[in-house]
Amino acid sequence: MTTYTNSSSPRKPLIAGNWKMNMDHVQGADLLQSLAEGLSEANHDPQRVEVAVFPPLTTLSTVQALIQDDGLDLVCGGQDLSPYDSGAYTGDTSAQFLAKLGCRYVLVGHSERRTIHNETDDVLNAKVRAAYRHSIVPVLCVGEGLEIRQAGTHVEHTLTQLRAGVEGLTEEQAPRLVVAYEPVWAIGTGEVAGPQDAQEMCAAIRADLTELFDADVAARARLLYGGSVKANNAAAILNEPDVDGVLVGGASLDSAEFARIACAEKPQTAAPAL
Ligand code: 13P
């Protein structure tokens, strides 16, 4: 199994905050401003660590305008997108609209979308492709539920989701991919997978990307862990060689806590894989 040490990694760590269905546009503006202050007080270096926020759709344009107007060292992304570019799809959001808003990323296949909205692997693959059509980097979320973890088939289950999600991607597209391993049993529960669990799965994902594409793709794609990440456990998780960042839910709604997570990054520098 291939692993990459911190010092030789070509990957820029990504600390991502998924606000889920929290923060209207007024609250979101406040949160973003206090996060920017927190990052600056903690001497966050955007050349070394990228920090992204994923606000709800109605908050996104306010957040993006603040980032742009105030020259903040943050990027934003959408929480979901349509597999289609335009048309009669009431309630859906096109990747081209997200791109126009300045989104760099979009979450695809968060477990809450897979379970609550019954999103299938086929739909999620179409969403991944839609993101690439408009130069948005998909953050493909994968991960097993508790029963699968207890049955010991979590790696197989997660790799099946990965393969379905990335099907048809070209070797030009694939290196930009971000995959977030989020074990469902650790989301919002306070149960955090151990750093070794995060490493086991991220190493398996990276090895699979080598098989699906090639070693260069595997070395450049960024792999995140998500599930009850807090300031007091982030450093240990980020210290694992195949973990390139974290996707944070609840703790991203507290600007001081999230700034501490962003500054708990692993020691390395690199250009973003964009
Ligand atoms: P929590 O950090 O609240 O467990 O949420 C994780 C998550 O779902 C991020 O997408």
Coordinates of C-alpha atoms and ligand atoms in Angstrom, one line a residue:
M1 CA 0.0 0.0 0.0
T2 CA 1.4 3.4 -1.0
T3 CA 1.8 6.1 1.6
Y4 CA 3.3 9.6 1.3
T5 CA 5.2 11.3 4.0
N6 CA 4.3 14.8 5.2
S7 CA 7.6 16.3 4.0
S8 CA 7.3 14.9 0.4
S9 CA 3.6 15.5 -0.1
P10 CA 2.7 17.6 -3.1
R11 CA -0.7 18.2 -1.5
K12 CA -1.8 21.4 0.1
P13 CA -3.9 20.7 3.3
L14 CA -7.5 21.7 3.0
I15 CA -9.5 22.6 6.1
A16 CA -13.2 22.7 5.1
G17 CA -16.2 23.8 7.1
N18 CA -19.6 22.4 6.2
W19 CA -22.1 24.8 7.7
K20 CA -25.0 22.4 6.7
M21 CA -28.4 24.1 7.1
N22 CA -27.2 26.6 9.6
M23 CA -26.4 30.4 9.2
D24 CA -28.7 32.6 7.3
H25 CA -27.0 35.3 5.3
V26 CA -26.8 37.8 8.2
Q27 CA -25.4 35.2 10.6
G28 CA -23.1 33.8 7.9
A29 CA -21.6 37.2 7.3
D30 CA -20.8 37.5 11.1
L31 CA -19.4 34.0 11.2
L32 CA -17.2 34.6 8.2
Q33 CA -15.8 37.9 9.6
S34 CA -15.0 36.5 13.0
L35 CA -13.4 33.4 11.3
A36 CA -11.2 35.8 9.2
E37 CA -10.2 37.6 12.4
G38 CA -9.5 34.3 14.2
L39 CA -7.4 33.0 11.3
S40 CA -5.4 36.2 11.2
E41 CA -4.8 36.2 15.0
A42 CA -3.6 32.6 14.7
N43 CA -1.2 33.6 11.9
H44 CA -2.9 31.3 9.4
D45 CA -0.7 31.1 6.3
P46 CA -2.9 30.7 3.2
Q47 CA 0.1 29.6 1.2
R48 CA 0.4 26.5 3.3
V49 CA -3.1 25.7 4.3
E50 CA -6.3 26.3 2.4
V51 CA -9.4 27.1 4.3
A52 CA -12.8 26.7 2.7
V53 CA -16.4 27.2 3.9
F54 CA -19.5 25.6 2.6
P55 CA -22.5 27.8 3.6
P56 CA -26.1 27.1 2.7
L57 CA -27.1 28.3 -0.8
T58 CA -28.9 31.5 0.3
T59 CA -25.8 32.5 2.3
L60 CA -23.3 31.7 -0.4
S61 CA -23.4 35.0 -2.4
T62 CA -23.1 37.1 0.8
V63 CA -20.1 35.0 1.9
Q64 CA -18.4 35.2 -1.5
A65 CA -18.9 38.9 -1.8
L66 CA -17.3 39.4 1.6
I67 CA -14.4 37.2 0.6
Q68 CA -13.9 39.2 -2.5
D69 CA -14.5 42.7 -1.2
D70 CA -12.4 42.3 1.9
G71 CA -9.7 40.2 0.2
L72 CA -10.1 37.4 2.7
D73 CA -7.8 34.3 2.4
L74 CA -10.7 31.9 2.3
V75 CA -12.6 30.1 -0.4
C76 CA -16.1 28.9 -0.6
G77 CA -18.1 26.1 -2.0
G78 CA -21.6 24.8 -2.5
Q79 CA -23.1 22.0 -0.5
D80 CA -24.8 20.3 -3.5
L81 CA -25.4 20.8 -7.2
S82 CA -27.6 19.5 -10.0
P83 CA -26.3 16.9 -12.4
Y84 CA -27.8 19.1 -15.1
D85 CA -26.5 22.5 -16.4
S86 CA -29.9 24.2 -16.8
G87 CA -33.6 23.6 -17.5
A88 CA -36.8 22.5 -15.8
Y89 CA -35.3 21.3 -12.5
T90 CA -37.1 23.2 -9.8
G91 CA -35.2 23.8 -6.7
D92 CA -31.9 22.6 -8.1
T93 CA -28.7 24.5 -8.5
S94 CA -26.5 24.4 -11.6
A95 CA -22.7 24.0 -11.4
Q96 CA -22.5 27.0 -13.8
F97 CA -24.3 29.2 -11.3
L98 CA -21.9 28.1 -8.5
A99 CA -19.0 28.8 -10.8
K100 CA -20.3 32.2 -11.6
L101 CA -20.5 32.9 -7.8
G102 CA -16.9 32.1 -7.5
C103 CA -17.2 28.7 -5.8
R104 CA -14.0 26.7 -6.0
Y105 CA -15.5 23.5 -4.5
V106 CA -18.8 21.7 -4.2
L107 CA -19.7 18.8 -1.8
V108 CA -21.0 15.8 -3.6
G109 CA -22.7 12.8 -1.9
H110 CA -22.6 13.9 1.7
S111 CA -24.1 11.1 3.7
E112 CA -27.0 13.4 4.6
R113 CA -27.8 13.7 0.9
R114 CA -27.3 10.0 0.3
T115 CA -29.7 9.0 3.1
I116 CA -32.2 11.8 3.4
H117 CA -32.5 12.5 -0.3
N118 CA -31.8 8.9 -1.5
E119 CA -29.0 10.0 -3.8
T120 CA -27.6 7.1 -5.7
D121 CA -24.0 6.5 -6.8
D122 CA -25.2 7.0 -10.5
V123 CA -26.6 10.4 -9.6
L124 CA -23.5 11.3 -7.7
N125 CA -21.3 10.4 -10.5
A126 CA -23.3 12.7 -12.8
K127 CA -22.9 15.5 -10.2
V128 CA -19.2 14.9 -10.1
R129 CA -19.0 15.3 -13.9
A130 CA -21.2 18.4 -13.8
A131 CA -18.8 20.0 -11.4
Y132 CA -15.9 19.3 -13.6
R133 CA -17.7 20.7 -16.7
H134 CA -17.7 24.0 -14.9
S135 CA -14.2 23.8 -13.4
I136 CA -15.5 23.3 -9.8
V137 CA -13.6 20.8 -7.7
P138 CA -15.9 18.1 -6.3
V139 CA -15.5 17.0 -2.8
L140 CA -16.8 13.5 -3.1
C141 CA -18.0 12.3 0.3
V142 CA -17.8 8.5 1.0
G143 CA -18.0 6.4 4.2
E144 CA -19.8 3.6 5.9
G145 CA -22.6 3.4 8.5
L146 CA -22.2 1.7 11.8
E147 CA -23.5 -1.7 10.8
I148 CA -21.0 -1.9 7.9
R149 CA -18.2 -0.9 10.2
Q150 CA -19.2 -3.6 12.7
A151 CA -19.3 -6.2 10.0
G152 CA -15.8 -5.2 9.0
T153 CA -16.6 -4.4 5.4
H154 CA -16.1 -0.7 5.7
V155 CA -13.1 -0.5 3.3
E156 CA -14.9 -2.5 0.5
H157 CA -18.1 -0.4 1.0
T158 CA -16.3 2.9 0.9
L159 CA -14.2 2.0 -2.2
T160 CA -17.3 0.9 -4.0
Q161 CA -18.7 4.4 -3.4
L162 CA -15.4 5.9 -4.6
R163 CA -15.3 3.9 -7.8
A164 CA -18.9 4.7 -8.7
G165 CA -18.3 8.4 -8.0
V166 CA -15.2 8.9 -10.1
E167 CA -16.2 6.7 -13.0
G168 CA -15.4 8.2 -16.4
L169 CA -13.1 10.9 -15.1
T170 CA -10.1 11.6 -17.2
E171 CA -6.5 11.6 -16.0
E172 CA -6.5 15.4 -16.4
Q173 CA -9.5 15.8 -14.2
A174 CA -8.8 13.2 -11.5
P175 CA -5.7 14.8 -9.8
R176 CA -7.9 17.8 -8.7
L177 CA -10.3 15.5 -7.0
V178 CA -11.0 15.8 -3.3
V179 CA -12.4 12.8 -1.5
A180 CA -13.8 13.2 2.0
Y181 CA -14.0 10.0 4.1
E182 CA -16.8 10.6 6.6
P183 CA -17.9 7.5 8.5
V184 CA -21.6 8.0 9.1
W185 CA -21.4 6.8 12.7
A186 CA -18.9 9.6 13.5
I187 CA -20.9 12.5 12.1
G188 CA -22.4 14.7 14.7
T189 CA -22.2 12.0 17.3
G190 CA -19.0 12.9 19.2
E191 CA -17.7 9.5 18.1
V192 CA -14.5 10.3 16.2
A193 CA -12.7 7.7 14.2
G194 CA -9.2 7.2 15.5
P195 CA -6.4 8.7 13.5
Q196 CA -5.4 5.1 12.5
D197 CA -9.0 4.5 11.2
A198 CA -8.7 7.7 9.1
Q199 CA -5.3 6.7 7.8
E200 CA -6.4 3.1 7.0
M201 CA -9.2 4.4 4.8
C202 CA -7.3 7.2 3.2
A203 CA -4.4 4.9 2.3
A204 CA -6.9 2.4 0.8
I205 CA -8.5 5.2 -1.2
R206 CA -5.2 6.4 -2.4
A207 CA -4.1 2.9 -3.4
D208 CA -7.4 2.5 -5.3
L209 CA -6.8 5.8 -7.1
T210 CA -3.5 4.4 -8.3
E211 CA -5.3 1.4 -9.7
L212 CA -8.1 3.4 -11.2
F213 CA -5.9 6.1 -12.7
D214 CA -2.2 6.2 -12.0
A215 CA 0.4 7.0 -9.3
D216 CA 0.5 10.7 -10.2
V217 CA -3.3 11.1 -9.7
A218 CA -3.1 9.2 -6.4
A219 CA -0.2 11.4 -5.2
R220 CA -2.1 14.6 -6.1
A221 CA -5.7 14.0 -5.1
R222 CA -6.5 15.3 -1.6
L223 CA -8.1 13.1 1.0
L224 CA -10.0 14.5 3.9
Y225 CA -11.4 13.0 7.1
G226 CA -14.7 14.2 8.5
G227 CA -16.7 13.2 11.6
S228 CA -16.7 15.0 15.0
V229 CA -13.4 16.8 14.2
K230 CA -12.6 19.4 16.9
A231 CA -9.6 21.5 17.8
N232 CA -8.5 18.9 20.3
N233 CA -8.4 16.0 17.9
A234 CA -7.5 17.7 14.5
A235 CA -3.7 17.6 14.8
A236 CA -3.5 13.9 15.5
I237 CA -5.8 13.2 12.5
L238 CA -3.9 15.6 10.2
N239 CA -0.6 14.1 11.2
E240 CA -1.5 10.9 9.4
P241 CA 0.4 10.7 6.1
D242 CA -2.5 10.1 3.8
V243 CA -4.9 12.5 5.5
D244 CA -4.7 15.9 3.7
G245 CA -7.3 17.8 5.6
V246 CA -10.6 17.7 7.4
L247 CA -14.2 18.3 6.7
V248 CA -15.8 19.8 9.8
G249 CA -19.5 20.1 10.6
G250 CA -20.5 21.4 14.0
A251 CA -17.1 22.8 15.0
S252 CA -17.0 25.0 11.9
L253 CA -19.9 27.0 13.3
D254 CA -17.7 28.3 16.1
S255 CA -15.1 30.6 14.5
A256 CA -12.5 30.3 17.3
E257 CA -12.7 26.6 17.3
F258 CA -12.6 26.3 13.5
A259 CA -9.6 28.7 13.4
R260 CA -7.8 26.5 15.8
I261 CA -8.5 23.5 13.6
A262 CA -7.1 25.3 10.6
C263 CA -4.0 26.1 12.5
A264 CA -3.5 22.5 13.6
E265 CA -2.3 21.6 10.2
K266 CA 0.5 19.3 9.3
P267 CA 3.9 20.9 8.7
Q268 CA 4.4 21.1 4.9
T269 CA 4.1 23.5 2.0
A270 CA 3.0 23.0 -1.5
A271 CA 1.1 24.7 -4.3
P272 CA -2.6 23.8 -4.5
A273 CA -3.5 20.9 -6.8
L274 CA -5.7 23.2 -8.9
Ligands
13P1 P1 -19.5 16.9 12.5 O1 -18.2 17.5 12.4 O2 -20.6 17.8 13.1 O3 -19.5 15.5 13.0 O4 -20.0 16.8 10.9 C1 -19.2 16.2 10.0 C2 -19.7 16.4 8.7 O5 -20.8 15.9 8.3 C3 -19.0 17.3 7.8 O6 -19.5 17.3 6.5

